[in-house]
XYZ file of C-alpha atoms in Angstrom:
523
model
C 113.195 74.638 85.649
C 113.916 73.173 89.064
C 118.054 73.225 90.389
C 119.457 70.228 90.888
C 119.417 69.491 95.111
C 123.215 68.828 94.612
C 123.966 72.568 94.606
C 123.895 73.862 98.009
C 122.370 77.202 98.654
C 124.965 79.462 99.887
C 124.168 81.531 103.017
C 127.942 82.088 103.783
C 129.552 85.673 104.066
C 130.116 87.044 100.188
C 133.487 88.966 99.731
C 133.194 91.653 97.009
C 135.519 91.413 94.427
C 133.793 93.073 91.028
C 130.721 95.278 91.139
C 128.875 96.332 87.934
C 126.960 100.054 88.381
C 124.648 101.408 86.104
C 122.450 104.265 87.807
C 120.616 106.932 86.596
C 120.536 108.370 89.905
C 124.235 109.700 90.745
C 123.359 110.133 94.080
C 126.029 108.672 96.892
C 128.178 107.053 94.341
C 130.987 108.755 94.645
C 131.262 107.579 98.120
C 130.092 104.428 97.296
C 132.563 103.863 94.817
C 135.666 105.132 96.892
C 134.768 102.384 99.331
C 134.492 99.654 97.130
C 138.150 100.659 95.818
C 139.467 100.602 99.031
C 138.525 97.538 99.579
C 140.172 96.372 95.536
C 136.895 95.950 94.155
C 137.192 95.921 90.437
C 134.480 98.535 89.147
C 132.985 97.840 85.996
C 130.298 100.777 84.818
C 128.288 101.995 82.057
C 128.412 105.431 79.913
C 127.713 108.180 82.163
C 127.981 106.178 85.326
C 131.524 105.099 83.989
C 132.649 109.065 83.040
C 131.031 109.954 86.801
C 133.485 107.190 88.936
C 136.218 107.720 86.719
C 135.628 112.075 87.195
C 135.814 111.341 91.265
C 139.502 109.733 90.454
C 138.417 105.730 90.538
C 139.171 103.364 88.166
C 136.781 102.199 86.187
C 136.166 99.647 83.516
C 133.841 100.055 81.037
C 131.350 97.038 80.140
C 131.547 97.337 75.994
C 135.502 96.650 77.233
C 133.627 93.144 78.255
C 131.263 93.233 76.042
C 133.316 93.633 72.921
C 129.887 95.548 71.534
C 129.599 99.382 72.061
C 126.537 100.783 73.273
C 124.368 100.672 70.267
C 120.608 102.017 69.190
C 121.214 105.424 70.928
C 122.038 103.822 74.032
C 119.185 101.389 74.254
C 121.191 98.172 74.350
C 124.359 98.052 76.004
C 124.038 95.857 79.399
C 122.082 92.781 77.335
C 125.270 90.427 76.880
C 125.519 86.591 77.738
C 129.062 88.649 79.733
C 126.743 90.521 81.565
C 124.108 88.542 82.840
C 126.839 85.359 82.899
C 128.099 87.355 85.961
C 125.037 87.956 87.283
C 123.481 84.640 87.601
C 126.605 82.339 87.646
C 126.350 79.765 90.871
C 129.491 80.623 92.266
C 129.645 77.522 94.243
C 128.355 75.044 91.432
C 131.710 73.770 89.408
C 129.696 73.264 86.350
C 128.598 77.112 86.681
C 131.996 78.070 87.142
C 133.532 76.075 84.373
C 130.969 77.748 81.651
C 132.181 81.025 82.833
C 135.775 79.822 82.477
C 135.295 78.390 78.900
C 133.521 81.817 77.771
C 135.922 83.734 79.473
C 133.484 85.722 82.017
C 134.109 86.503 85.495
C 131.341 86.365 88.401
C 130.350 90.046 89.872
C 129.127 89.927 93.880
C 127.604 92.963 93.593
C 125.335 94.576 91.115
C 124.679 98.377 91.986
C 121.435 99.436 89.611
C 118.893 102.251 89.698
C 116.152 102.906 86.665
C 115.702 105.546 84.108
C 112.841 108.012 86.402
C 109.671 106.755 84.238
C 107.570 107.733 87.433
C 108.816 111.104 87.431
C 108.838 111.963 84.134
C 104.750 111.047 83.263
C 103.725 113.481 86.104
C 105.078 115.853 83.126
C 103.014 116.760 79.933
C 105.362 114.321 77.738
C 104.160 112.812 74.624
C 103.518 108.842 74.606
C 106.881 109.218 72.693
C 108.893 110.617 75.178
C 106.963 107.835 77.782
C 108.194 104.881 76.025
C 112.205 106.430 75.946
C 111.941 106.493 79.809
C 111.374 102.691 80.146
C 113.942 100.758 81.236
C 115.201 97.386 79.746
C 118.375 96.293 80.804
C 118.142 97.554 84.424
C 115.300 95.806 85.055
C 116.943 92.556 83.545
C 120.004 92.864 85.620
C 118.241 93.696 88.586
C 116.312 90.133 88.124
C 119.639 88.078 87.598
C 120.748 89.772 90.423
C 118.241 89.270 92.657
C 117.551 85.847 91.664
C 121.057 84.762 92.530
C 121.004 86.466 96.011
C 122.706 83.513 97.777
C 125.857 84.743 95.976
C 125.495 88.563 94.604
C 124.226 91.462 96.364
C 121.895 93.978 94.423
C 121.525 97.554 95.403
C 118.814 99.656 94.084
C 118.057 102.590 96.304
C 121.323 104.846 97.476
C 120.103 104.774 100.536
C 121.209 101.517 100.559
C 124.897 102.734 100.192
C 126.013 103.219 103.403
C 124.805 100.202 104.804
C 126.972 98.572 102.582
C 130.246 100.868 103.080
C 129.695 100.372 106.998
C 129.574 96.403 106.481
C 132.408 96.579 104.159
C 134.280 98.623 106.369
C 133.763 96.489 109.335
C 134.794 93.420 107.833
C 134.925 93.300 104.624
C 132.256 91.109 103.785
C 128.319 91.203 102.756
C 126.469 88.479 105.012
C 123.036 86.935 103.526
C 120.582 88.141 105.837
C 121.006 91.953 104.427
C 121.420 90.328 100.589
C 118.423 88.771 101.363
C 116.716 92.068 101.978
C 118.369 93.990 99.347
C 116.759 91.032 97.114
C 113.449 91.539 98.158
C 113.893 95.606 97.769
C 115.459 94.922 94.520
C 112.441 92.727 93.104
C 109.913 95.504 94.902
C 111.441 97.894 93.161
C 111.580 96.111 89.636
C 107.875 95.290 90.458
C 106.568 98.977 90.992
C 108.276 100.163 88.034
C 106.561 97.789 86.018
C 103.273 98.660 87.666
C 103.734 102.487 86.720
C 104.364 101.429 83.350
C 101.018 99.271 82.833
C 99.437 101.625 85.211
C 100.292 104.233 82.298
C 99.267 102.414 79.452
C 95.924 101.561 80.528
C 94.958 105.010 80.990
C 96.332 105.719 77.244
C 94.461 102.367 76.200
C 91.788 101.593 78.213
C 88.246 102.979 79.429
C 86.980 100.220 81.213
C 88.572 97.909 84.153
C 91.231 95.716 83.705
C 91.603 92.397 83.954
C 94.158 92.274 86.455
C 94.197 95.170 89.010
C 97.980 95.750 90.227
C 98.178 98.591 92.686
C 101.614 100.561 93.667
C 101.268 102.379 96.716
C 104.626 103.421 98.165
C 104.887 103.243 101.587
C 104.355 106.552 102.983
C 104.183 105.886 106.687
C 104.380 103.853 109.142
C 100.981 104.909 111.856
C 100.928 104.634 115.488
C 97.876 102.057 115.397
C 94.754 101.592 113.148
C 91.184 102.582 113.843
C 92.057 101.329 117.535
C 95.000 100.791 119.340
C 95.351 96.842 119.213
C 95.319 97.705 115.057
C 98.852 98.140 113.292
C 98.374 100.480 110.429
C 100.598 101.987 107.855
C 99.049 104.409 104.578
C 100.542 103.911 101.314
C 100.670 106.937 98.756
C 101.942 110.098 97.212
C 100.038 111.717 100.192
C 102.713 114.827 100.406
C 101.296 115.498 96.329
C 97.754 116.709 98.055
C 98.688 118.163 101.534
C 101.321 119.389 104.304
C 101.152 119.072 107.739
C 102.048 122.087 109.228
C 101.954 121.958 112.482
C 101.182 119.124 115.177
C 102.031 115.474 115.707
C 101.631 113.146 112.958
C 98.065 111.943 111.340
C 96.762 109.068 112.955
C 94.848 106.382 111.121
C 91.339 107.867 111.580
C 92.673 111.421 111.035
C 93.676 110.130 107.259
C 90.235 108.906 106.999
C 88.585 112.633 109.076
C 90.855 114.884 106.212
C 90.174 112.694 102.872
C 86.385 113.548 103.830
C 86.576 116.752 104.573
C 89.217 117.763 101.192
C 86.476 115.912 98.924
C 83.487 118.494 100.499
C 85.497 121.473 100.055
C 86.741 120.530 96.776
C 83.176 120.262 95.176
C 82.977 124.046 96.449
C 86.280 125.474 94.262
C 84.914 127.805 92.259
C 82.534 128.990 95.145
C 82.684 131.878 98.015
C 84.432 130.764 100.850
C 82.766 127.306 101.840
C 83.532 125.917 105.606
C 82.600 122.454 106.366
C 83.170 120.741 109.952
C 83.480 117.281 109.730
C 83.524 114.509 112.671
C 83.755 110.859 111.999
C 83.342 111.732 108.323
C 80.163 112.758 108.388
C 79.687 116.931 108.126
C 78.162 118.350 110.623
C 77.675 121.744 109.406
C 78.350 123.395 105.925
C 78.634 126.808 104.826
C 78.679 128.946 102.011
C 79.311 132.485 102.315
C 81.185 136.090 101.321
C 83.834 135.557 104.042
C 85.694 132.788 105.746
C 84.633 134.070 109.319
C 81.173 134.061 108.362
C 81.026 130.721 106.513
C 82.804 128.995 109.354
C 79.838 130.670 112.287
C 77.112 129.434 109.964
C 78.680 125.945 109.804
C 79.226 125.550 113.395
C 75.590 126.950 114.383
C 73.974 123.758 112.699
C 75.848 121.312 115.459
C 77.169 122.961 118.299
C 78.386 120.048 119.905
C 79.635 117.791 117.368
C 82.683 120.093 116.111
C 84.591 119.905 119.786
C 87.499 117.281 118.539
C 86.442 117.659 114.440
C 88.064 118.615 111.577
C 87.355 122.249 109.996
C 88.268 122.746 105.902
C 88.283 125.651 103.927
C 88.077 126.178 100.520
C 89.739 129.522 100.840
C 92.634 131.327 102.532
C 92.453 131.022 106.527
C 92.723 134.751 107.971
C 93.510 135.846 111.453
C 89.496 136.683 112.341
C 88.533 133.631 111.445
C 91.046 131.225 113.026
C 90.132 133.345 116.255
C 86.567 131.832 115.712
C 87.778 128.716 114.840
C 89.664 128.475 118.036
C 87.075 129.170 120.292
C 85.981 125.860 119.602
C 88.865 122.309 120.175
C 89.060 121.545 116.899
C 91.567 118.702 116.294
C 92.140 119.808 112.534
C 92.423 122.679 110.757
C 92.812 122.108 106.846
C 92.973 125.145 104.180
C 95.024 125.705 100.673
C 96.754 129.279 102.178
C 96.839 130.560 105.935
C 97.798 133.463 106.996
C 101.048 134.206 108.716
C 99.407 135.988 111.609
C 96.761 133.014 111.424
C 99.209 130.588 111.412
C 100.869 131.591 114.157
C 98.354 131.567 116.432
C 96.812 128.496 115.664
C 100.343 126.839 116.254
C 99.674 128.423 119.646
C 97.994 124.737 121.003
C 100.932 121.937 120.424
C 97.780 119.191 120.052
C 96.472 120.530 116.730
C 97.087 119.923 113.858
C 97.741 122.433 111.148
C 97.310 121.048 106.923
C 97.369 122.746 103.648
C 95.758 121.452 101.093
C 98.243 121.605 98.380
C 95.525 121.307 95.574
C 91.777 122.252 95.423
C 91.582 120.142 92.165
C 89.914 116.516 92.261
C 92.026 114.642 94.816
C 90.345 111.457 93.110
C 91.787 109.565 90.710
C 90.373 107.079 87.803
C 89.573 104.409 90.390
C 87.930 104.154 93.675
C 89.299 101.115 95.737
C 87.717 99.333 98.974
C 88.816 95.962 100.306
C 85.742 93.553 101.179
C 86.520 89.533 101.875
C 89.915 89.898 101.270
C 89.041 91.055 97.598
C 88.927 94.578 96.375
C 85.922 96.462 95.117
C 86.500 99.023 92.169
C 84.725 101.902 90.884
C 84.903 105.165 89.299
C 84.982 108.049 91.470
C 81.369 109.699 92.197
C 82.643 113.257 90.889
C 79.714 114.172 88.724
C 78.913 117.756 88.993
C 75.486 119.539 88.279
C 74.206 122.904 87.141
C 70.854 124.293 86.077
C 70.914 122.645 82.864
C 70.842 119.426 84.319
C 68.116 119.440 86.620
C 64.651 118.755 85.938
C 61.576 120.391 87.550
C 58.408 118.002 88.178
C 55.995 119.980 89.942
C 53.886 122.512 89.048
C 55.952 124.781 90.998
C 59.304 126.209 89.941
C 61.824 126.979 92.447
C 62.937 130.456 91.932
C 66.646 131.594 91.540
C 67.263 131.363 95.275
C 66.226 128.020 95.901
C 68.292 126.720 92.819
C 71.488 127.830 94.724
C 70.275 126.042 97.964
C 69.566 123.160 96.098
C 72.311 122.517 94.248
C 74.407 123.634 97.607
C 72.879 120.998 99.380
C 73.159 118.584 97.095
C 76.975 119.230 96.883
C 76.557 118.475 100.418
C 74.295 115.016 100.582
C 76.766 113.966 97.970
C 79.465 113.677 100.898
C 77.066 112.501 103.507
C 76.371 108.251 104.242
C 73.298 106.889 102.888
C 70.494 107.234 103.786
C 71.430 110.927 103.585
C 69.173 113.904 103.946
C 70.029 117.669 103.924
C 67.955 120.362 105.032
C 69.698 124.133 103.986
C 68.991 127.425 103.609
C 70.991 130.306 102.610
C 74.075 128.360 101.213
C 73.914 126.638 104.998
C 73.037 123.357 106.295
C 70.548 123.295 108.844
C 70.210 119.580 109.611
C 71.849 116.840 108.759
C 70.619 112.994 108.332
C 72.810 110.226 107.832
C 73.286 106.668 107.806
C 69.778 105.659 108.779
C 68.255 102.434 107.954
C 65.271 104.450 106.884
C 64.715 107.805 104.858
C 62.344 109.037 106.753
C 64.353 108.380 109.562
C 67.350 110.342 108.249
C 64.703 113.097 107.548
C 63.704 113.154 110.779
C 66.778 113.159 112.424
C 68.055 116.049 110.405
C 64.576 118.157 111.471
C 65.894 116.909 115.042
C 69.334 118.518 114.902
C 67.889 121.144 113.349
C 65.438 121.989 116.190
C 67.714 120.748 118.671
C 70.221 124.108 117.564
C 67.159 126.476 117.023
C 67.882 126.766 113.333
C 63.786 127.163 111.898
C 63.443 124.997 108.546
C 60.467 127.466 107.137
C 61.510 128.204 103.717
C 64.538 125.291 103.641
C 64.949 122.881 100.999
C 66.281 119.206 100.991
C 67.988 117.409 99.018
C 68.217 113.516 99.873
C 70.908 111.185 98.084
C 68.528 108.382 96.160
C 65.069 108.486 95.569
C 62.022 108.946 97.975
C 59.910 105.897 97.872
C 56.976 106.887 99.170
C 54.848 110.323 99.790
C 55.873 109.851 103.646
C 59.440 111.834 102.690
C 57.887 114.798 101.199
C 55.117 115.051 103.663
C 57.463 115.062 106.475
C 59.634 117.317 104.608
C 56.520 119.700 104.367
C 55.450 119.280 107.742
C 59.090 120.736 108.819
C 58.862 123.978 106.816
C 60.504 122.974 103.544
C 59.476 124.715 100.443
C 61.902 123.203 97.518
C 63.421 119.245 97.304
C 65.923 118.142 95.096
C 65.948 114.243 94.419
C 67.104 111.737 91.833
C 63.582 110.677 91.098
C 62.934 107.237 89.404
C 60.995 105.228 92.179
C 57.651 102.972 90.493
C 55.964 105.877 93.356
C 57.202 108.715 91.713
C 53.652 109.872 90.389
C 52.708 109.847 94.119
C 55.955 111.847 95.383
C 55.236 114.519 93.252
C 51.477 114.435 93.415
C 52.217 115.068 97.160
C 54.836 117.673 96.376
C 51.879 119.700 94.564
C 49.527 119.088 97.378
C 52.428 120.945 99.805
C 52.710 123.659 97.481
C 56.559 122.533 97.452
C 58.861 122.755 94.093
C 60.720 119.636 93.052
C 63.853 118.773 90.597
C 65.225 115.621 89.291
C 68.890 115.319 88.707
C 68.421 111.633 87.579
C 71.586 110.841 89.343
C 71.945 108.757 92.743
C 74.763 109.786 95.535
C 74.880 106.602 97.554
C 77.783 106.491 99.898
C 78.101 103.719 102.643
């Protein structure tokens, strides 16, 4: 319904005179609501935010006073009253407005102060659906609206640290001016807007297995970043980020670092229930992965497959970080160091060089959730997460050849690996250690050959390697050139119209080849 163009929107200072509070969240009221009685605001309040102001010696008047109704249904309904939202959304300059009030005997609030039962905090438990639905909030929301909505004469607080903002205005002079009503609108509406999110967000994981048809995303704001992928780039990230790690030490992520530590976390978290597992990432792209007893030793076999490439990396464990090892590890500039544990003595050290920086990984577990989100046109693409894991049971052998218990380990290590690496991806390993590396190539055999290159380049000998590449080989070229390098074992989705002649040339090579009948693109 449009308003009529008679009533003039007010942008004119708005003196408090009654405030209505209703907050879950206890913090700063107190203060808050010694301020507004110094300044003879009438406080009107709700059950246990009524017994709270009236405990810290303020007087207090309590709504079902208005209301003339009690709260009823267990405390369900007690803010959802014509006398309520009358005050709310009255037009406090509008006559007509003002005479319906009169008639019905309500009075106008200028301030609404509301915060929401903790629905957000209380899923991250194991509740029933039950104890879910109790959590939502229904009249907060719907005061928060009227409130919000009717900004050029109310101001809505949602967030105590919006308090003393407030006190410091009132204190100055008394008054609330529209530019920070405005913003306390727009906070108030965010805020009504995310906790609506959360709740849909929850209900179409207990409803739904496919994707919706509306996708609403609720990101907090996490922090604000220096610049994006370059300089001339504003950037902020959104998220729960301080859920999955901790910087330690050193100056604050940048942009690209976010980007350098979600690649390296989702390598070392396909290697949780392994031996110590090192991999050295740069650009997201590993450069060298290791599997092996110790830390120390995991982290020299990862580094002697690129030399070069780790100076300025990132290094991730999937295991405590001990003193010998970060002494390794610092031999080299490594610009992060990420682990779940670290020693003290480690720790120490490694603080040692103010430029690093220092992050535990708070959780080894899948840092993936049920979607996978990437914007493209100014649209969003959507996808499960590829977090498919395989064992012996899952592979299938094709050649006449079986790879013996050995090679099994270095193939499924490396395709753990070529999992994490850009398409076309290639992996040459041996020992629970890469040896050379292919990615992004236009061409397979060009990623093969690029990863023999790196290989030779470091003076790491492919006899008796295996590969693992991340789609199917199209033609006999792959495995001949795979042959022709030293490698004895290849692990491949299979499923090309050729794949009579890859394994016909797999046989010829005296090679063994599996099947896993799954794909690991990743551009």
């Amino acid at each position: 319904m449009n308003i009529q163009a008679s009533i003039a929107f007010n942008k004119k200072e708005t003196q408090i005179k009654r405030a209505l509070i209703s907050v879950y969240d206890k913090t700063g009221l107190a203060e808050l609501a010694t301020a507004l009685h110094k300044q003879g605001v009438t406080i009107v309040s709700t059950g246990g935010s009524a017994r709270f102001i009236r405990d810290a010696g303020i007087p207090v008047e309590e709504i079902e006073d208005l209301t003339g109704i009690p709260e009823m249904l267990n405390g369900r309904l007690k803010s959802l009253h014509p006398i309520v939202h009358g005050g709310l959304l009255a037009r406090q300059n509008y006559e007509k407005d003002m005479d319906e009030l009169s008639r019905h005997n309500i009075m106008p609030f200028q301030l609404l102060v509301v915060n929401l039962y903790p629905f957000q905090e209380v899923i991250l438990k194991d509740i029933s659906l039950e104890d879910a639905m109790e959590n939502i909030d229904i009249g907060g929301p719907a005061m928060i609206r009227s409130a919000a909505k009717n900004v050029d004469h109310l101001c809505v607080l949602t967030e105590p640290e919006s308090y003393e903002e407030l006190i410091d205005k009132l204190d100055a002079k008394g008054t609330v001016d529209f530019n920070f009503r405005l913003r306390m609108s727009h906070k108030a509406f965010l805020r009504a807007s995310v906790y609506d999110t959360a709740i849909s967000n929850y209900l179409l994981e207990k409803t739904s297995t496919g994707f919706p048809e509306s996708l609403t995303l609720n990101f907090p704001k996490f922090s604000a970043l220096r610049y994006g992928e370059n300089p001339h780039q504003a950037a902020a990230v959104y998220g729960n980020l301080n859920e999955t790690i901790n910087v330690l030490h050193g100056r604050q992520l940048s942009y690209n670092n976010y980007l350098d530590v979600d690649a390296a976390v989702k390598i070392v978290q396909d290697f949780n229930d392994e031996n110590p597992t090192v991999a050295i990432i740069k650009h997201t792209i590993p450069s060298g992965v290791a599997t092996a007893p110790a830390a120390k030793e995991a982290w020299q076999k990862a580094f002697a497959t690129d030399k070069m490439s780790p100076f300025g990396g990132i290094v991730a464990l999937n295991c405590r970080l001990d003193l010998n090892t970060a002494k390794e590890i610092d031999k080299v500039f490594t610009e992060i160091i990420i682990a779940p544990e670290f020693d003290d003595d480690a720790l120490e050290m490694l603080k040692q060089k103010e430029k690093r920086r220092l992050v535990k990984l708070k959780s080894l577990s899948s840092v993936e959730k049920k979607y996978n989100y990437r914007s493209v046109l100014g649209g969003i693409l959507c996808q499960q997460p590829d977090n498919v894991s395989l064992d012996f049971r899952n592979l299938r052998t094709v050649t006449k050849i079986k790879p013996s218990d050995e090679q099994f380990e270095d193939l499924l290590f490396a395709w753990k690996v070529v999992k994490r690496v850009n398409s076309n991806a290639v992996v040459y390993a041996r020992n629970l250690q890469t040896l050379g590396i292919g990615s992004g190539q236009p061409s397979r055999v060009d990623a093969s050959e690029f990863a023999v290159f790196k290989a030779g380049k470091y003076g790491l000998p492919l006899d008796g390697s295996v590969v693992a590449s991340d789609a199917f080989f199209p033609f006999a070229d792959g495995i001949e050139a795979a042959a022709k390098a030293g490698a004895k074992a290849i692990i491949q989705p299979g499923g090309s119209i050729r794949d009579d002649e890859v394994i016909a040339a797999a046989n010829k090579y005296g090679m063994a080849m599996v099947f896993t009948g799954i794909r690991h693109f990743k551009h």
